[in-house]
PDB file of C-alpha atoms and ligand atoms in Angstrom:
ATOM      1  CA  UNK A  20      -8.105 -14.803-151.538  1.00 33.00           C
ATOM      2  CA  UNK A  21      -8.210 -12.304-148.922  1.00 37.00           C
ATOM      3  CA  UNK A  22     -12.081 -12.463-148.086  1.00 38.00           C
ATOM      4  CA  UNK A  23     -11.904  -9.740-145.937  1.00 39.00           C
ATOM      5  CA  UNK A  24     -10.630  -7.267-147.917  1.00 38.00           C
ATOM      6  CA  UNK A  25     -13.023  -8.451-150.766  1.00 43.00           C
ATOM      7  CA  UNK A  26     -15.857  -7.504-148.098  1.00 41.00           C
ATOM      8  CA  UNK A  27     -14.485  -4.469-147.167  1.00 44.00           C
ATOM      9  CA  UNK A  28     -14.123  -2.727-151.111  1.00 56.00           C
ATOM     10  CA  UNK A  29     -17.283  -4.633-152.494  1.00 57.00           C
ATOM     11  CA  UNK A  30     -19.822  -4.605-149.705  1.00 56.00           C
ATOM     12  CA  UNK A  31     -19.931  -8.682-150.085  1.00 73.00           C
ATOM     13  CA  UNK A  32     -18.255 -10.372-147.130  1.00 79.00           C
ATOM     14  CA  UNK A  33     -17.739 -13.558-146.990  1.00 85.00           C
ATOM     15  CA  UNK A  34     -20.586 -15.381-145.455  1.00 88.00           C
ATOM     16  CA  UNK A  35     -22.068 -13.842-149.261  1.00 95.00           C
ATOM     17  CA  UNK A  36     -20.956 -17.237-150.716  1.00 97.00           C
ATOM     18  CA  UNK A  37     -22.817 -20.460-149.237  1.00 98.00           C
ATOM     19  CA  UNK A  38     -21.747 -23.928-150.221  1.00 98.00           C
ATOM     20  CA  UNK A  39     -25.605 -26.519-149.559  1.00 98.00           C
ATOM     21  CA  UNK A  40     -23.865 -30.409-148.916  1.00 98.00           C
ATOM     22  CA  UNK A  41     -26.374 -32.777-150.162  1.00 97.00           C
ATOM     23  CA  UNK A  42     -28.784 -31.629-152.864  1.00 95.00           C
ATOM     24  CA  UNK A  43     -32.136 -33.382-151.753  1.00 96.00           C
ATOM     25  CA  UNK A  44     -35.575 -32.249-150.396  1.00 97.00           C
ATOM     26  CA  UNK A  45     -34.242 -30.104-148.015  1.00 98.00           C
ATOM     27  CA  UNK A  46     -30.700 -28.793-149.962  1.00 98.00           C
ATOM     28  CA  UNK A  47     -32.351 -27.811-153.001  1.00 97.00           C
ATOM     29  CA  UNK A  48     -35.046 -25.589-150.571  1.00 98.00           C
ATOM     30  CA  UNK A  49     -32.529 -23.744-149.031  1.00 98.00           C
ATOM     31  CA  UNK A  50     -30.286 -23.528-152.493  1.00 98.00           C
ATOM     32  CA  UNK A  51     -33.329 -22.084-154.109  1.00 98.00           C
ATOM     33  CA  UNK A  52     -34.092 -19.802-150.961  1.00 98.00           C
ATOM     34  CA  UNK A  53     -30.783 -18.611-150.590  1.00 98.00           C
ATOM     35  CA  UNK A  54     -30.421 -17.963-154.353  1.00 98.00           C
ATOM     36  CA  UNK A  55     -33.728 -15.921-154.844  1.00 97.00           C
ATOM     37  CA  UNK A  56     -32.312 -13.930-151.247  1.00 97.00           C
ATOM     38  CA  UNK A  57     -29.275 -12.945-153.416  1.00 97.00           C
ATOM     39  CA  UNK A  58     -26.924 -15.049-152.170  1.00 97.00           C
ATOM     40  CA  UNK A  59     -23.833 -17.003-154.690  1.00 97.00           C
ATOM     41  CA  UNK A  60     -24.994 -20.454-153.646  1.00 98.00           C
ATOM     42  CA  UNK A  61     -22.993 -23.518-154.719  1.00 98.00           C
ATOM     43  CA  UNK A  62     -24.090 -27.509-154.062  1.00 97.00           C
ATOM     44  CA  UNK A  63     -22.473 -29.932-153.383  1.00 97.00           C
ATOM     45  CA  UNK A  64     -23.148 -33.392-154.127  1.00 96.00           C
ATOM     46  CA  UNK A  65     -21.583 -36.540-155.254  1.00 94.00           C
ATOM     47  CA  UNK A  66     -23.412 -37.029-158.130  1.00 89.00           C
ATOM     48  CA  UNK A  67     -24.197 -34.514-160.432  1.00 84.00           C
ATOM     49  CA  UNK A  68     -26.226 -36.514-162.680  1.00 84.00           C
ATOM     50  CA  UNK A  69     -28.545 -37.315-159.889  1.00 83.00           C
ATOM     51  CA  UNK A  70     -28.729 -33.708-158.688  1.00 82.00           C
ATOM     52  CA  UNK A  71     -31.965 -31.152-159.036  1.00 85.00           C
ATOM     53  CA  UNK A  72     -30.302 -28.182-159.100  1.00 92.00           C
ATOM     54  CA  UNK A  73     -32.173 -24.925-158.724  1.00 92.00           C
ATOM     55  CA  UNK A  74     -32.033 -22.309-160.992  1.00 95.00           C
ATOM     56  CA  UNK A  75     -28.402 -19.792-160.325  1.00 96.00           C
ATOM     57  CA  UNK A  76     -27.052 -22.865-158.313  1.00 96.00           C
ATOM     58  CA  UNK A  77     -24.168 -23.729-159.056  1.00 97.00           C
ATOM     59  CA  UNK A  78     -22.754 -27.495-158.634  1.00 96.00           C
ATOM     60  CA  UNK A  79     -19.718 -29.125-157.413  1.00 97.00           C
ATOM     61  CA  UNK A  80     -18.204 -31.598-155.575  1.00 97.00           C
ATOM     62  CA  UNK A  81     -18.651 -31.095-151.868  1.00 97.00           C
ATOM     63  CA  UNK A  82     -14.838 -30.568-151.033  1.00 96.00           C
ATOM     64  CA  UNK A  83     -15.162 -28.273-153.824  1.00 97.00           C
ATOM     65  CA  UNK A  84     -18.077 -26.165-152.971  1.00 97.00           C
ATOM     66  CA  UNK A  85     -16.689 -25.630-149.261  1.00 97.00           C
ATOM     67  CA  UNK A  86     -13.840 -23.894-150.606  1.00 95.00           C
ATOM     68  CA  UNK A  87     -14.404 -19.621-149.933  1.00 94.00           C
ATOM     69  CA  UNK A  88     -17.330 -20.143-148.833  1.00 97.00           C
ATOM     70  CA  UNK A  89     -18.290 -18.403-145.235  1.00 97.00           C
ATOM     71  CA  UNK A  90     -21.582 -20.751-144.673  1.00 98.00           C
ATOM     72  CA  UNK A  91     -21.365 -24.472-145.010  1.00 98.00           C
ATOM     73  CA  UNK A  92     -25.095 -25.769-144.767  1.00 98.00           C
ATOM     74  CA  UNK A  93     -25.210 -29.537-143.973  1.00 98.00           C
ATOM     75  CA  UNK A  94     -28.545 -31.560-145.882  1.00 98.00           C
ATOM     76  CA  UNK A  95     -27.203 -34.883-145.962  1.00 98.00           C
ATOM     77  CA  UNK A  96     -28.907 -38.409-143.295  1.00 98.00           C
ATOM     78  CA  UNK A  97     -27.295 -37.746-140.128  1.00 98.00           C
ATOM     79  CA  UNK A  98     -25.819 -41.372-140.202  1.00 97.00           C
ATOM     80  CA  UNK A  99     -23.616 -39.439-143.205  1.00 98.00           C
ATOM     81  CA  UNK A 100     -21.666 -37.199-140.896  1.00 98.00           C
ATOM     82  CA  UNK A 101     -19.102 -38.936-139.996  1.00 98.00           C
ATOM     83  CA  UNK A 102     -18.171 -39.691-143.632  1.00 97.00           C
ATOM     84  CA  UNK A 103     -18.817 -35.958-145.341  1.00 98.00           C
ATOM     85  CA  UNK A 104     -18.113 -33.709-143.168  1.00 98.00           C
ATOM     86  CA  UNK A 105     -14.250 -34.608-142.332  1.00 97.00           C
ATOM     87  CA  UNK A 106     -13.987 -34.737-146.118  1.00 96.00           C
ATOM     88  CA  UNK A 107     -15.036 -31.528-146.688  1.00 97.00           C
ATOM     89  CA  UNK A 108     -11.800 -29.619-145.216  1.00 91.00           C
ATOM     90  CA  UNK A 109     -13.509 -26.784-143.600  1.00 95.00           C
ATOM     91  CA  UNK A 110     -12.041 -23.181-142.863  1.00 95.00           C
ATOM     92  CA  UNK A 111     -11.298 -22.368-139.217  1.00 96.00           C
ATOM     93  CA  UNK A 112     -13.805 -20.012-138.497  1.00 96.00           C
ATOM     94  CA  UNK A 113     -16.447 -20.627-141.734  1.00 97.00           C
ATOM     95  CA  UNK A 114     -20.254 -21.108-140.381  1.00 98.00           C
ATOM     96  CA  UNK A 115     -21.292 -24.707-140.755  1.00 98.00           C
ATOM     97  CA  UNK A 116     -24.663 -24.605-140.378  1.00 98.00           C
ATOM     98  CA  UNK A 117     -26.544 -28.184-139.264  1.00 98.00           C
ATOM     99  CA  UNK A 118     -29.709 -28.323-141.081  1.00 99.00           C
ATOM    100  CA  UNK A 119     -30.004 -32.224-140.228  1.00 98.00           C
ATOM    101  CA  UNK A 120     -32.223 -34.441-137.733  1.00 98.00           C
ATOM    102  CA  UNK A 121     -31.478 -37.501-135.965  1.00 97.00           C
ATOM    103  CA  UNK A 122     -34.912 -39.344-136.966  1.00 91.00           C
ATOM    104  CA  UNK A 123     -35.652 -42.640-135.236  1.00 88.00           C
ATOM    105  CA  UNK A 124     -31.932 -43.200-134.352  1.00 91.00           C
ATOM    106  CA  UNK A 125     -29.868 -41.902-131.557  1.00 94.00           C
ATOM    107  CA  UNK A 126     -27.938 -39.539-131.726  1.00 96.00           C
ATOM    108  CA  UNK A 127     -23.796 -40.379-133.210  1.00 96.00           C
ATOM    109  CA  UNK A 128     -21.672 -40.309-130.546  1.00 95.00           C
ATOM    110  CA  UNK A 129     -23.620 -39.815-127.328  1.00 96.00           C
ATOM    111  CA  UNK A 130     -23.636 -36.388-127.992  1.00 98.00           C
ATOM    112  CA  UNK A 131     -26.430 -34.401-126.732  1.00 97.00           C
ATOM    113  CA  UNK A 132     -27.262 -32.847-130.097  1.00 98.00           C
ATOM    114  CA  UNK A 133     -26.215 -33.764-133.306  1.00 98.00           C
ATOM    115  CA  UNK A 134     -24.798 -30.448-133.714  1.00 98.00           C
ATOM    116  CA  UNK A 135     -22.406 -30.807-130.937  1.00 98.00           C
ATOM    117  CA  UNK A 136     -22.002 -34.245-133.477  1.00 98.00           C
ATOM    118  CA  UNK A 137     -21.469 -32.167-136.134  1.00 98.00           C
ATOM    119  CA  UNK A 138     -18.933 -29.474-133.990  1.00 98.00           C
ATOM    120  CA  UNK A 139     -16.703 -32.591-132.473  1.00 98.00           C
ATOM    121  CA  UNK A 140     -16.266 -33.479-136.471  1.00 98.00           C
ATOM    122  CA  UNK A 141     -15.125 -29.989-137.508  1.00 97.00           C
ATOM    123  CA  UNK A 142     -14.218 -28.233-133.919  1.00 95.00           C
ATOM    124  CA  UNK A 143     -12.909 -25.226-135.706  1.00 96.00           C
ATOM    125  CA  UNK A 144     -15.592 -24.472-137.400  1.00 98.00           C
ATOM    126  CA  UNK A 145     -18.736 -21.797-135.763  1.00 98.00           C
ATOM    127  CA  UNK A 146     -21.583 -24.859-135.869  1.00 98.00           C
ATOM    128  CA  UNK A 147     -25.119 -23.399-136.028  1.00 98.00           C
ATOM    129  CA  UNK A 148     -28.345 -25.115-135.505  1.00 99.00           C
ATOM    130  CA  UNK A 149     -31.072 -24.054-137.931  1.00 99.00           C
ATOM    131  CA  UNK A 150     -33.261 -25.132-141.251  1.00 98.00           C
ATOM    132  CA  UNK A 151     -34.291 -28.470-139.735  1.00 98.00           C
ATOM    133  CA  UNK A 152     -38.085 -26.880-137.948  1.00 98.00           C
ATOM    134  CA  UNK A 153     -39.785 -26.981-141.164  1.00 98.00           C
ATOM    135  CA  UNK A 154     -40.992 -29.778-143.835  1.00 98.00           C
ATOM    136  CA  UNK A 155     -39.017 -29.041-147.152  1.00 98.00           C
ATOM    137  CA  UNK A 156     -41.455 -28.008-149.049  1.00 97.00           C
ATOM    138  CA  UNK A 157     -41.696 -24.451-146.694  1.00 98.00           C
ATOM    139  CA  UNK A 158     -37.163 -24.520-145.820  1.00 98.00           C
ATOM    140  CA  UNK A 159     -37.008 -22.021-148.924  1.00 98.00           C
ATOM    141  CA  UNK A 160     -38.780 -19.342-147.570  1.00 98.00           C
ATOM    142  CA  UNK A 161     -41.876 -18.732-148.340  1.00 96.00           C
ATOM    143  CA  UNK A 162     -44.549 -18.012-146.466  1.00 95.00           C
ATOM    144  CA  UNK A 163     -47.611 -20.500-145.836  1.00 95.00           C
ATOM    145  CA  UNK A 164     -49.627 -17.715-145.072  1.00 91.00           C
ATOM    146  CA  UNK A 165     -49.167 -14.114-145.256  1.00 89.00           C
ATOM    147  CA  UNK A 166     -47.281 -14.737-141.718  1.00 95.00           C
ATOM    148  CA  UNK A 167     -43.661 -15.686-141.971  1.00 97.00           C
ATOM    149  CA  UNK A 168     -42.288 -19.325-140.809  1.00 98.00           C
ATOM    150  CA  UNK A 169     -40.888 -19.383-137.104  1.00 98.00           C
ATOM    151  CA  UNK A 170     -36.920 -20.481-137.546  1.00 98.00           C
ATOM    152  CA  UNK A 171     -34.896 -21.183-133.967  1.00 99.00           C
ATOM    153  CA  UNK A 172     -31.837 -20.551-134.410  1.00 99.00           C
ATOM    154  CA  UNK A 173     -28.828 -21.981-131.846  1.00 99.00           C
ATOM    155  CA  UNK A 174     -25.332 -22.142-131.530  1.00 98.00           C
ATOM    156  CA  UNK A 175     -22.297 -20.419-131.668  1.00 98.00           C
ATOM    157  CA  UNK A 176     -21.518 -17.232-130.815  1.00 97.00           C
ATOM    158  CA  UNK A 177     -20.161 -15.792-133.605  1.00 96.00           C
ATOM    159  CA  UNK A 178     -22.629 -18.048-136.161  1.00 97.00           C
ATOM    160  CA  UNK A 179     -25.298 -17.425-135.036  1.00 98.00           C
ATOM    161  CA  UNK A 180     -26.735 -13.345-136.345  1.00 98.00           C
ATOM    162  CA  UNK A 181     -24.693 -14.701-139.901  1.00 97.00           C
ATOM    163  CA  UNK A 182     -27.191 -17.524-140.020  1.00 98.00           C
ATOM    164  CA  UNK A 183     -30.474 -15.145-138.757  1.00 98.00           C
ATOM    165  CA  UNK A 184     -29.615 -12.582-141.112  1.00 97.00           C
ATOM    166  CA  UNK A 185     -29.538 -15.024-144.201  1.00 98.00           C
ATOM    167  CA  UNK A 186     -33.228 -17.084-143.074  1.00 98.00           C
ATOM    168  CA  UNK A 187     -34.371 -13.210-142.151  1.00 98.00           C
ATOM    169  CA  UNK A 188     -33.582 -12.253-145.839  1.00 98.00           C
ATOM    170  CA  UNK A 189     -35.453 -16.035-147.025  1.00 98.00           C
ATOM    171  CA  UNK A 190     -38.556 -15.140-145.875  1.00 98.00           C
ATOM    172  CA  UNK A 191     -38.640 -17.074-142.224  1.00 98.00           C
ATOM    173  CA  UNK A 192     -39.109 -14.816-138.623  1.00 98.00           C
ATOM    174  CA  UNK A 193     -35.982 -16.066-137.555  1.00 98.00           C
ATOM    175  CA  UNK A 194     -35.243 -15.954-133.865  1.00 98.00           C
ATOM    176  CA  UNK A 195     -31.909 -16.352-132.024  1.00 98.00           C
ATOM    177  CA  UNK A 196     -32.890 -18.901-129.486  1.00 98.00           C
ATOM    178  CA  UNK A 197     -29.124 -18.653-127.939  1.00 98.00           C
ATOM    179  CA  UNK A 198     -25.980 -20.680-127.755  1.00 98.00           C
ATOM    180  CA  UNK A 199     -24.751 -24.485-128.140  1.00 98.00           C
ATOM    181  CA  UNK A 200     -26.899 -25.175-124.792  1.00 98.00           C
ATOM    182  CA  UNK A 201     -29.681 -23.824-126.525  1.00 98.00           C
ATOM    183  CA  UNK A 202     -29.180 -26.503-130.133  1.00 98.00           C
ATOM    184  CA  UNK A 203     -31.294 -28.834-127.494  1.00 98.00           C
ATOM    185  CA  UNK A 204     -34.899 -26.638-127.857  1.00 98.00           C
ATOM    186  CA  UNK A 205     -33.869 -26.496-131.574  1.00 98.00           C
ATOM    187  CA  UNK A 206     -33.624 -30.453-132.279  1.00 98.00           C
ATOM    188  CA  UNK A 207     -36.978 -31.147-129.805  1.00 98.00           C
ATOM    189  CA  UNK A 208     -38.750 -28.501-131.916  1.00 98.00           C
ATOM    190  CA  UNK A 209     -38.397 -30.232-135.373  1.00 98.00           C
ATOM    191  CA  UNK A 210     -39.416 -33.340-133.146  1.00 97.00           C
ATOM    192  CA  UNK A 211     -42.648 -31.730-132.389  1.00 98.00           C
ATOM    193  CA  UNK A 212     -42.897 -30.673-135.699  1.00 98.00           C
ATOM    194  CA  UNK A 213     -42.444 -34.274-137.181  1.00 98.00           C
ATOM    195  CA  UNK A 214     -44.788 -35.827-134.357  1.00 97.00           C
ATOM    196  CA  UNK A 215     -47.534 -33.385-135.058  1.00 98.00           C
ATOM    197  CA  UNK A 216     -47.299 -33.916-139.452  1.00 98.00           C
ATOM    198  CA  UNK A 217     -46.064 -37.667-139.530  1.00 96.00           C
ATOM    199  CA  UNK A 218     -47.555 -39.255-135.892  1.00 96.00           C
ATOM    200  CA  UNK A 219     -50.579 -37.342-135.223  1.00 97.00           C
ATOM    201  CA  UNK A 220     -50.724 -37.331-139.312  1.00 97.00           C
ATOM    202  CA  UNK A 221     -51.384 -33.189-139.895  1.00 97.00           C
ATOM    203  CA  UNK A 222     -50.100 -33.843-143.122  1.00 97.00           C
ATOM    204  CA  UNK A 223     -46.364 -32.368-143.924  1.00 97.00           C
ATOM    205  CA  UNK A 224     -47.675 -28.430-145.667  1.00 97.00           C
ATOM    206  CA  UNK A 225     -48.174 -25.926-142.499  1.00 97.00           C
ATOM    207  CA  UNK A 226     -45.332 -24.207-140.007  1.00 98.00           C
ATOM    208  CA  UNK A 227     -45.564 -22.635-136.877  1.00 98.00           C
ATOM    209  CA  UNK A 228     -45.808 -19.179-137.247  1.00 98.00           C
ATOM    210  CA  UNK A 229     -45.131 -16.527-134.025  1.00 97.00           C
ATOM    211  CA  UNK A 230     -48.774 -14.536-133.484  1.00 95.00           C
ATOM    212  CA  UNK A 231     -47.378 -11.132-132.508  1.00 92.00           C
ATOM    213  CA  UNK A 232     -49.832  -8.317-132.103  1.00 91.00           C
TER     214      UNK A 232
HETATM  215  N1  LIG B  14     -36.887 -33.921-145.595  1.00 56.55           N
HETATM  216  C1  LIG B  14     -37.629 -32.994-144.720  1.00 56.55           C
HETATM  217  O1  LIG B  14     -38.453 -32.295-144.818  1.00 56.55           O
HETATM  218  C2  LIG B  14     -36.452 -32.307-143.809  1.00 56.55           C
HETATM  219  C3  LIG B  14     -36.784 -31.320-142.971  1.00 56.55           C
HETATM  220  C4  LIG B  14     -35.435 -30.825-142.266  1.00 56.55           C
HETATM  221  C5  LIG B  14     -34.838 -31.465-142.084  1.00 56.55           C
HETATM  222  N2  LIG B  14     -34.270 -32.580-142.694  1.00 56.55           N
HETATM  223  C6  LIG B  14     -33.103 -33.599-142.784  1.00 56.55           C
HETATM  224  O2  LIG B  14     -32.349 -32.583-143.621  1.00 56.55           O
HETATM  225  C7  LIG B  14     -31.719 -33.836-143.952  1.00 56.55           C
HETATM  226  C8  LIG B  14     -31.664 -34.256-145.038  1.00 56.55           C
HETATM  227  O3  LIG B  14     -32.991 -34.432-145.837  1.00 56.55           O
HETATM  228  P1  LIG B  14     -33.138 -35.163-146.791  1.00 56.55           P
HETATM  229  O4  LIG B  14     -34.838 -34.763-146.620  1.00 56.55           O
HETATM  230  O5  LIG B  14     -32.962 -33.847-147.429  1.00 56.55           O
HETATM  231  O6  LIG B  14     -32.813 -35.444-147.546  1.00 56.55           O
HETATM  232  P2  LIG B  14     -33.249 -36.552-149.528  1.00 56.55           P
HETATM  233  O7  LIG B  14     -34.043 -35.898-150.232  1.00 56.55           O
HETATM  234  O8  LIG B  14     -32.202 -38.382-148.922  1.00 56.55           O
HETATM  235  O9  LIG B  14     -31.128 -35.863-149.090  1.00 56.55           O
HETATM  236  C9  LIG B  14     -30.068 -36.300-148.748  1.00 56.55           C
HETATM  237  C10 LIG B  14     -29.078 -36.519-149.693  1.00 56.55           C
HETATM  238  O10 LIG B  14     -27.425 -35.366-148.907  1.00 56.55           O
HETATM  239  C11 LIG B  14     -26.539 -36.973-149.916  1.00 56.55           C
HETATM  240  N3  LIG B  14     -26.115 -37.954-149.262  1.00 56.55           N
HETATM  241  C12 LIG B  14     -26.696 -39.252-148.491  1.00 56.55           C
HETATM  242  N4  LIG B  14     -25.902 -39.242-147.922  1.00 56.55           N
HETATM  243  C13 LIG B  14     -24.351 -38.760-148.250  1.00 56.55           C
HETATM  244  C14 LIG B  14     -22.813 -38.980-148.024  1.00 56.55           C
HETATM  245  N5  LIG B  14     -22.145 -39.701-147.602  1.00 56.55           N
HETATM  246  N6  LIG B  14     -22.089 -37.744-149.036  1.00 56.55           N
HETATM  247  C15 LIG B  14     -22.301 -37.000-149.978  1.00 56.55           C
HETATM  248  N7  LIG B  14     -24.034 -36.870-149.892  1.00 56.55           N
HETATM  249  C16 LIG B  14     -24.783 -37.817-149.227  1.00 56.55           C
HETATM  250  C17 LIG B  14     -27.610 -37.359-150.920  1.00 56.55           C
HETATM  251  O11 LIG B  14     -27.195 -37.807-152.136  1.00 56.55           O
HETATM  252  P3  LIG B  14     -27.428 -38.759-153.671  1.00 56.55           P
HETATM  253  O12 LIG B  14     -28.676 -37.706-153.644  1.00 56.55           O
HETATM  254  O13 LIG B  14     -26.080 -39.016-154.140  1.00 56.55           O
HETATM  255  O14 LIG B  14     -28.258 -39.966-152.412  1.00 56.55           O
HETATM  256  C18 LIG B  14     -28.924 -36.629-150.910  1.00 56.55           C
HETATM  257  O15 LIG B  14     -28.364 -35.113-151.803  1.00 56.55           O
HETATM  258  C19 LIG B  14     -31.885 -35.443-143.172  1.00 56.55           C
HETATM  259  O16 LIG B  14     -30.748 -35.358-141.945  1.00 56.55           O
HETATM  260  C20 LIG B  14     -33.297 -34.696-142.224  1.00 56.55           C
HETATM  261  O17 LIG B  14     -33.773 -35.227-141.245  1.00 56.55           O
HETATM  262  C21 LIG B  14     -35.819 -32.791-143.280  1.00 56.55           C
END
């Protein structure tokens, strides 16, 4: 299908359809939020029997889920990326969102960030880092208080705007941090959340927000 002409005719572009790879805490929450935001969402799972599927979300194998999706969200352990990403057959130009965190282990391949690792695995994709800085409990975008959750986004110049738009539709206060050189700040921000929540014992039930006058 020519997705670009479909977009012109219907107002629904290729990024309307989102494949979320991984149906754990993170994948399920992002899928739930994206569906609520009006997107078409397919969960890519290796075992349909195990997957907890939010209402309104379709299920397929990871490879099938990616077909026709303009946005692919990676919600699997970092250690699984090298196995999972090459099997997806991501079309050139597809936006691939890396929602993972390297916790307690170095970034594979000696890359500066996990998103650079993903970019090496999917060299024709537009890799964007996002949705890794918020505990899974609040990753569907529902604000914890009246103030929306801060969501930093960085990565490919041709992909960030679509992810900022998606995140805002989900309810986040999404902020564009810049290109691939800025991804390190997004990954550092997740490390800060993990340190405060887990290491320092604040617990998981909170998010960062930006206070504006
Ligand atoms: N938990 C959080 O609060 C949080 C927040 C932000 C970012 N993150 C990051 O998000 C990622 C996912 O975390 P999570 O908490 O959602 O983990 P999780 O609940 O353990 O879910 C991981 C998912 O990845 C799938 N998976 C694992 N290996 C796979 C493979 N080789 N092929 C296909 N699918 C595979 C699992 O499938 P099966 O069910 O079949 O095993 C499962 O659906 C991690 O990188 C984590 O660091 C976590």
